[in-house]
Every structure is written in structure tokens, then in C-alpha cells.
Amino acid sequence: MTGGRPQQLEDLRDLVASLEPVVPAHERVLPVDPAVASLFPFGGLRRGTTLWIGGTAGATTLALGLIAGPTRQGSWVGALSVASVGWAAAAQLGVDLHRLAVVRADGPDWTVAAAALVDAFDIVLFGPDHRPARRDVLRIAARARERGTVVVAFGGTEQERAWPGSDLRLHIQPDGTARWHGVGRGWGRLIGRRLQVTISGRHGVDRPRVVELWSPGPAGVLDSPVTAPVTAPVTAPVDQPRRDTARILQFPAQPA
Amino acid sequence: MDASQQLRSLAIEVADFPAVATGRPSGTPVAVLHANRVVAVSPTARTSGVVPGLRRREAQSRCPALEIHSADVARDARAFEPALQSIEELAPRIEVVSAGRCVLPTRGPSRYHGGDRSLANLIRDRVRTALGSVAVVGVGVADGPRAAQIVAAESLRSGAPVVVGPGATATHLAPLPVAVLAAVIPLAAPTPAGTHPPSAPANGFADLLVRLGIRTVGHFAALPAPDVSARFGVVGRLAHQVATGTETVPADVVDPPADLVVATDVDPPIAQVERATFVAKVLADELADRLGVRGLVCTRVLVAIETVDGERLERLWRHEGSLTPSAVAQRVRWQLDGWRRGRVRHDDSGGVCRMELIPDQIVPDAGRQLGFWGGSDDATTRALRALARIQGQLGAGAVLVPEWHGGRAPAEQIRLVPLEAVDLSARADPPNAPWPGMIPPPAPARIWTSPRSVDLLDAAGTPVRVSGRGELSAAPQRCCVERGDWTEVDAWAGPWCSDERWWDATGHRRRARLQIVIATPAGHEAHLVTLESGSWWLEASYD
């Protein structure tokens, strides 16, 4: 009797797995704003995946802009270690602040809070104020995969190996291409910024590509002036420092 | 036994309880403010001319030595707990109206302690001893809990307990102005979850009566009851019953069925208030669910807590309107806080091993359905449960939600407030009031929590200044953050000058803000730098 039970349980599990309806990948996607949908292989934030956004400057705006679409569609965002984020900017980028909760936790409490958020929220936003150990990051990713939560981590650079093992990595190019528009020497005001983002990752991104973006755009939200993906020269795979080489990029000199 | 006999009540009122609850010595002038208005003052401050209703500045000008405290319902509730404990031995079933005000039925206790007057004297002495000499305590006995509250307020002025004989309530109240009725009857909608101190009762009802030529309670009592009901509805009927001394338990109050009592045994016993509050929230949710399916709301709940030492702590909590689960949990928290403070003195700290919520008065739900967070969907329910769990583990202050606030500086426009302080069913929308001097959008995505000093030099190497007329002394050429590497300033815009709270000696701030774009090897970086008192600092970055 007791010997048969584990086998029975195993059979039942197989049965349950075979009966569960298969959900196509595109149905498990939280849709982002249309202007930035082309950044993602599935047109949005895929449930159960980890997205990392990094670079020397610009990661915060990009991360807030990407969660804006899902919050307006009713997804809840739990944010952790984000003490320095300006939430007024988030509101201007289109984030529905009524769907956002911020948790303050550090030290041993951090993992407790992270686990609770990943279990229940649609999106969990991890800020740059706390750099978790590699072990914790992997554990969070595994839990998110199981619960269908999207983990969005931002901050840090590729060289610092921030958030190892993430499914999709958006890295803001550190080669002097980021430009602010609308401001001069004593006139105007900041209106928009153009960035180049390298997209690399595991699923649906066979080779890294570079996309140019307004982050934020003149309308205050993320916008894509040039959506044509430009193939970058072969770079090092994910999780390894990039060997920066001369790149062949052709972009219009002036913004659209 | 007639109904008025049954409802004979004793009311206790402590004058300016929020000021007493601050715990300052009696000689100190203290004022408690809510929303920039004085809500309570200490006797010393009152002699200097500070009265409730004044603005902060006016109060300070009348009494420069005035100590200002902000209103805190939880502090008030904690401070009132010792007084409740001291009278609990004399009379059971004390009903807390608000901090500093409570009502209890006198039938049994009066008989035991030798009459209403000796009970009133005894209770007044106990409360005074418990709260210290600062407190002015009024005690009143009359037919009906609301009439007793009016009499207790009268007793505050005379200083001695006022006992109105059975059946004499209507005659005793007759010469008083009708405004006293408005003070004891909830006319305005109750504040959500008791997060804010109750505002002064809307006295539109009393105003209307005065305009109709009805100036005293006696005049009002002389009106025929059906006419009052027809003209003023439930409120009028209630007020008329108070005025005539015929207060009864509302007819629609039903005896709660036994299966509405929710209880849980806590194992292992809980020693932290945070965790006990979390348990209470779960219990209150369950109670709300059970009441909800029957279409009932609870207006009075008995919270009973048992400890491992075999002690049982019971307290009745009343809320005009309905008690939401978060409001119940908050009251349990106050109860435990106050009780633990009392225990510390007795050198005893047993954990909580059982908790019961007994709905004491339930009424049919007339409109406002008990929902924890308003109309909520599945994702919201899941998210809020997780947040409650985090609060239970890390403390109530760990979970914050953004609230619109308005302001010029990027950090002022949205504030993070604890989840408990927000009514999630009625969230504030972004204000559309203009803020002259506000930095135009986009707002900076990162706001530095600790200021970092910035050196901003012009081409000649001298620091850049902003004149009183809001002009830069010279074009900024290069800058460095916290004595780091110098970088060229590529572009700049501004300055945006603000001169805030110039009328306030301590809160006055003059600032000028500048958007600067610096060229780094990685590309443009934009920052918001602020000049204040002659030095620049990095306020925020357009990250």
C-alpha cells in the first residue's frame, strides 16, 4: 500500500499535466505600449520571465515606461529597493500609480519581501538600491517562472553582471549615442532623449539587435522613431562582458 | 421595566483629550493640529487665547511658547486605554465612542456601588488618577447614552459630575441650545476606517432648526415626533428621542446570530502587536464575509483577547456607519498597544493565545456594502493579500503606496504613504492646480534621497550664482559632483526660482533649479541641480 502511493501520485501528476490546457506563449504576455512592443519578441512582457534593463544612464525611465502599459490594463506592480525612484516621472510616463505598491525592506527582510511579491503580483520591479546575491536572483527567477510573474530589474551595467540569468536584457549603449533634445546653452528645456538599446536574451532573440528609442519622447512617454532593427556585429553572449568592437550603424543624424 | 430604565447611561468625557494624550506636563501650552487647524488645546494654552479652530500661525502668534503636536488617532486611543482599564473593574460593557469619550450602562453598577451619584464620583476619581492631574474629566448620567454625553459635556464646565434623575432628562435638556444635539448625533458621513480624527460634526441640522425658529432642545422636544421624522428622517428621529429622553436601542438592531462570532486560537502565542494585528485583520475579513452574505453591517464590535496568563481583555468599539475590516484591525491594534503599555508597568508580558470578534450590534446594510477595498478584481485581491502578509512580517510601515500631493520640487509632487493610511476605494486623482515655478515635464526619474554637493563653474572658473532677479551670473562651463571628475556642461536650461513659505521663519526656502546636460563618454546625462543658501547640490537625475 505504502509502496504504491508515490507511484500513484506520480501518475496523477502526469495526468494533471496532460489535462492542463496549453496556453500559447502570446496569450501569456502583458501588453506594453504599442510604440515599444517591437522591442519584445512576443510583443510584450512574457509572464514568468525576467527582464533586465541596464546601462550607465537611462535605465530607470525605460523600466518605468515599460511597466506603464500593463498597469493601465490592470496589472499590479510591486516595487522593491526603489527608494530613489521619482514617482512623478512614473506617472508622466503613463504608469497608473493606483496599481503600484512600494515595499521598503533590506537585509534579511529583502528576500522575504521579494518572495511575497513574486508570489502574488503580476510584475515585480527591482530597483538599483539593493544588489541581491546571485543565488537569490536565480531563486527569484525560478519562482517567477512558476508563478507566471514578470520580474523587471533595472540598474547596473553589463560589466557588473547585474541580474544574471535574465531571459531578456536591454542594455543602453554606453558609446555616447544618448542625446537630450530641446535644451541649449541657456534656452529651452529638456524635452526628450534618444537612446540606443541593445536587446539580447534567450527566447526569440537569436542575435542581439540594436533599437533606437525616445526615452522619454516629446509626448512624455516612450516612443520609437526608428523601429528597424539593425543587426549589431556579433557580440559576446549574455552574461559575459562585451568585447566592444567598432559597430556599423547608420542612423539619421536628426530626430524625426 | 420600561425602555428608558434599561438605557440609563453614564458618559465620560475628557476635555481636550488629544492635548492630554500628548502626555506633556500641565504647565506646558500644547495645541494639537489637524489639517492646519487647532483641534485641541491644553488649559495653559487656552488661557493665552488659543482655541480650537485657529490656524497654526494665528495660534502661534497668540502664544509664542505653544507646543504644536499633530493629531494622531492611535496615540489618543493608546493614551485612553489606562482610563478604560481603571473603570473596567467597576462596570462592564464600556463602549468607546472615541478616544476620551465613552459610555456605559449604569443599571447594574449603580445598584452595586450605591446609586448613580456615588458611581459617577467613583468613576471620575478613577479616570483622573489614571490620566494624571492634567485631565479635566466630565461625568454625566442620564436616560440614554447620547443624552448622557450632553450632560457629561455640561459637567466639564461645572467640574462636578451631573446626575439627571430618571425621567427628568427632557426637562434638564430643555433650556440648552439645539446645537448640543448635533454634537452627539453623527450627521456627516463617518471618516473611512477612522484614519483621521473625526471632524467637528456638521451642524447644518442645528442651523436649520435655528432658522426655523427652534432654538432650544425644549422647543424641539415639543414638536410631534411623526412630523420630525417626516421632515428630518432618521437623524431627526434620533435627535427627537434624545431631546425627549426616550432613547431606545434602534429598532432595526437585531441580535446577532451565534454563528457570526469569529474566533481563532493562536498557536504559538503571539507576543508582537504587529502579528496580532495581522491575525485580527484576517478575522475581521472573515467577519465581513459572513455579514456580507447576509446583507448586514456591524456598528459595534466586541473584541476579546485572551493571553497565556489566562487574562481576558474585552473592549467594545462603536463606529457610526459601519466597521470595515481594516477599521476593526486598527482598533485591535490600539487595544493591544494600550494594554501592553499597561502591562509593562506590571512586569508581565504574556502572549496572545485567543482572539474573538463578536459583532454586538448589526444593522441591515443600507447602501454601503462591506468590501475590503471597494470593487476589487482578482489581481487586486491577490496583491493586497500579499501586501497584508508583508505588513504582518515586516511591520505596517514597510508597505507604501504613492499619493498625489502637489508641489514644485519633483520629490514633493508624489509622496509615499503607508498603505494603512489610504482608503484604497477612493484614491486621490492627480491635482490639476497650477504650481507656479514648477519644473516642466518630464520629471526626473531618480531623486537622490541624500543631497550630493555640486560645483558649478563658469568659463572663468568662478562659481555660478543666481541673482535676486533670477538671472545666472554667467554661463556654466563645467561641473563636478562630490569633488569627482570635472565634466563639461553641454547645455542648460533655467533657472526656475521658487520662494516658498516666505511668511514662515522656519519653513522659508529660497531655491533656484537648473537643468544641466553634461557630456560624458557614455553620452548625454541630464541632472537637476539646485542652488540653496549659496551652494549647489544634485537634487535629481533624468536617468
Coordinates of N, CA, C and O in Angstrom, one line a residue, chain B residues 327-393:
Chain B
A327 N -10.7 48.8 9.8 CA -11.0 49.6 11.0 C -11.0 48.7 12.2 O -10.6 49.1 13.3
V328 N -11.6 47.5 12.1 CA -11.6 46.6 13.2 C -10.1 46.3 13.6 O -9.7 46.3 14.8
A329 N -9.3 45.9 12.6 CA -7.9 45.6 12.9 C -7.2 46.7 13.5 O -6.4 46.5 14.5
Q330 N -7.5 47.9 13.1 CA -6.8 49.1 13.7 C -7.2 49.2 15.2 O -6.4 49.5 16.0
R331 N -8.5 49.0 15.5 CA -8.9 49.1 16.9 C -8.3 48.0 17.7 O -8.0 48.2 18.9
V332 N -8.1 46.8 17.2 CA -7.5 45.7 17.9 C -6.0 46.2 18.2 O -5.5 46.0 19.3
R333 N -5.4 46.8 17.3 CA -4.1 47.3 17.5 C -4.0 48.3 18.6 O -3.1 48.2 19.5
W334 N -4.9 49.3 18.6 CA -5.0 50.3 19.7 C -5.1 49.6 21.0 O -4.5 49.9 22.0
Q335 N -6.1 48.6 21.0 CA -6.4 47.9 22.3 C -5.1 47.2 22.8 O -4.8 47.3 24.0
L336 N -4.4 46.5 21.9 CA -3.2 45.8 22.3 C -2.1 46.8 22.7 O -1.4 46.5 23.7
D337 N -2.0 47.8 22.0 CA -0.9 48.8 22.3 C -1.1 49.4 23.7 O -0.2 49.4 24.5
G338 N -2.4 49.8 24.0 CA -2.7 50.4 25.3 C -2.5 49.4 26.4 O -2.0 49.6 27.4
W339 N -2.9 48.1 26.1 CA -2.9 47.1 27.1 C -1.5 46.7 27.4 O -1.1 46.6 28.6
R340 N -0.6 46.6 26.4 CA 0.8 46.3 26.6 C 1.5 47.4 27.4 O 2.3 47.1 28.3
R341 N 1.1 48.6 27.1 CA 1.8 49.7 27.9 C 1.4 49.6 29.4 O 2.2 49.8 30.2
G342 N 0.2 49.2 29.6 CA -0.3 49.0 31.0 C 0.5 47.8 31.6 O 0.9 47.9 32.8
R343 N 0.7 46.7 30.8 CA 1.3 45.5 31.3 C 2.8 45.8 31.7 O 3.3 45.2 32.7
V344 N 3.5 46.6 30.9 CA 4.9 46.8 31.2 C 5.1 47.2 32.6 O 6.0 46.8 33.3
R345 N 4.2 48.1 33.1 CA 4.4 48.5 34.5 C 4.2 47.4 35.4 O 4.8 47.3 36.5
H346 N 3.3 46.4 35.1 CA 3.1 45.3 36.0 C 4.1 44.2 35.8 O 4.0 43.1 36.4
D347 N 5.1 44.4 34.9 CA 6.2 43.5 34.7 C 5.6 42.1 34.3 O 5.8 41.1 35.0
D348 N 4.9 42.1 33.3 CA 4.2 40.9 32.9 C 4.0 40.9 31.4 O 3.5 41.9 30.9
S349 N 4.4 39.9 30.6 CA 4.2 40.0 29.2 C 3.9 38.7 28.6 O 4.7 38.0 28.1
G350 N 2.6 38.3 28.8 CA 2.1 37.1 28.2 C 1.7 37.3 26.7 O 1.3 38.4 26.4
G351 N 1.8 36.2 25.9 CA 1.4 36.4 24.5 C -0.1 36.2 24.4 O -0.8 35.7 25.3
V352 N -0.6 36.6 23.2 CA -2.0 36.4 22.9 C -2.2 35.0 22.4 O -1.5 34.5 21.6
C353 N -3.2 34.3 23.0 CA -3.4 32.9 22.6 C -4.8 32.7 22.0 O -5.1 31.7 21.4
R354 N -5.7 33.7 22.1 CA -7.0 33.5 21.5 C -7.6 34.9 21.2 O -7.4 35.9 22.0
M355 N -8.3 35.0 20.1 CA -8.8 36.3 19.7 C -10.2 36.1 19.2 O -10.5 35.1 18.4
E356 N -11.2 36.9 19.7 CA -12.6 36.7 19.2 C -13.1 38.1 18.8 O -12.8 39.1 19.4
L357 N -13.9 38.0 17.7 CA -14.6 39.2 17.3 C -16.1 38.9 17.4 O -16.6 38.0 16.7
I358 N -16.8 39.6 18.2 CA -18.2 39.4 18.4 C -19.0 40.6 17.9 O -18.9 41.7 18.6
P359 N -19.7 40.5 16.8 CA -20.5 41.6 16.4 C -21.6 41.9 17.4 O -22.4 41.0 17.7
D360 N -21.6 43.1 18.0 CA -22.5 43.3 19.1 C -23.8 43.9 18.6 O -24.9 43.6 19.1
Q361 N -23.7 44.9 17.7 CA -24.9 45.4 17.1 C -24.8 45.3 15.6 O -23.8 45.8 15.0
I362 N -25.7 44.7 14.9 CA -25.6 44.7 13.5 C -26.9 45.2 12.9 O -28.0 45.1 13.5
V363 N -26.8 45.9 11.8 CA -28.0 46.5 11.2 C -28.0 46.1 9.7 O -26.9 45.8 9.2
P364 N -29.1 46.1 9.1 CA -29.1 45.8 7.7 C -28.3 46.8 6.9 O -28.2 48.0 7.3
D365 N -27.6 46.4 6.0 CA -26.7 47.2 5.2 C -27.5 48.2 4.3 O -28.2 47.7 3.4
A366 N -27.4 49.4 4.7 CA -28.2 50.4 3.9 C -27.3 51.1 2.9 O -27.0 52.3 3.0
G367 N -26.8 50.4 1.9 CA -26.1 51.1 0.9 C -24.7 50.7 0.8 O -24.2 50.2 -0.2
R368 N -23.9 51.0 1.8 CA -22.5 50.7 1.7 C -22.2 49.3 2.0 O -22.2 48.9 3.2
Q369 N -22.0 48.5 1.0 CA -21.7 47.1 1.2 C -20.3 47.0 1.8 O -19.4 47.7 1.4
L370 N -20.1 46.0 2.7 CA -18.7 45.8 3.2 C -17.9 45.2 2.2 O -18.0 44.0 1.9
G371 N -17.0 45.9 1.6 CA -16.0 45.3 0.8 C -14.6 45.8 1.3 O -14.5 47.0 1.7
F372 N -13.7 45.0 1.3 CA -12.4 45.4 1.9 C -11.8 46.6 1.2 O -11.4 47.6 1.8
W373 N -11.8 46.5 -0.1 CA -11.1 47.6 -0.8 C -11.9 48.2 -1.9 O -11.5 48.6 -2.9
G374 N -13.2 48.2 -1.7 CA -14.1 48.7 -2.7 C -14.2 47.6 -3.8 O -13.9 46.4 -3.5
G375 N -14.7 48.0 -5.0 CA -14.9 47.0 -6.0 C -13.5 46.5 -6.4 O -12.7 47.2 -7.0
S376 N -13.2 45.2 -6.2 CA -11.8 44.8 -6.5 C -11.9 43.6 -7.3 O -12.7 42.7 -7.2
D377 N -10.9 43.5 -8.2 CA -10.8 42.3 -9.1 C -9.9 41.3 -8.5 O -9.3 41.5 -7.4
D378 N -9.7 40.3 -9.2 CA -8.9 39.1 -8.7 C -7.4 39.6 -8.4 O -6.9 39.3 -7.3
A379 N -6.8 40.3 -9.4 CA -5.4 40.7 -9.2 C -5.3 41.6 -8.0 O -4.3 41.4 -7.3
T380 N -6.2 42.5 -7.8 CA -6.2 43.4 -6.7 C -6.2 42.6 -5.4 O -5.5 42.9 -4.4
T381 N -7.2 41.7 -5.3 CA -7.3 40.9 -4.1 C -6.0 40.2 -3.8 O -5.6 40.2 -2.6
R382 N -5.5 39.5 -4.8 CA -4.2 38.8 -4.6 C -3.1 39.7 -4.1 O -2.4 39.4 -3.2
A383 N -3.0 40.9 -4.8 CA -1.9 41.8 -4.5 C -2.1 42.3 -3.0 O -1.1 42.4 -2.3
L384 N -3.3 42.6 -2.7 CA -3.5 43.2 -1.3 C -3.3 42.2 -0.2 O -2.8 42.5 0.8
R385 N -3.6 40.9 -0.5 CA -3.3 39.9 0.4 C -1.8 39.8 0.7 O -1.4 39.6 1.8
A386 N -1.1 39.8 -0.4 CA 0.4 39.7 -0.3 C 0.9 40.9 0.5 O 1.8 40.7 1.4
L387 N 0.4 42.0 0.3 CA 0.9 43.2 1.0 C 0.5 43.1 2.5 O 1.3 43.5 3.3
A388 N -0.7 42.6 2.8 CA -1.0 42.4 4.2 C -0.1 41.4 4.8 O 0.3 41.6 6.0
R389 N 0.3 40.4 4.1 CA 1.3 39.4 4.6 C 2.6 40.1 4.9 O 3.2 39.8 5.9
I390 N 3.1 40.9 3.9 CA 4.4 41.6 4.1 C 4.3 42.5 5.4 O 5.2 42.6 6.2
Q391 N 3.1 43.2 5.5 CA 2.9 44.1 6.6 C 3.0 43.3 7.9 O 3.6 43.7 8.9
G392 N 2.4 42.1 7.9 CA 2.4 41.2 9.1 C 3.8 40.8 9.5 O 4.1 40.6 10.7
Q393 N 4.7 40.7 8.5 CA 6.1 40.2 8.8 C 7.0 41.3 9.0 O 7.9 41.2 9.9

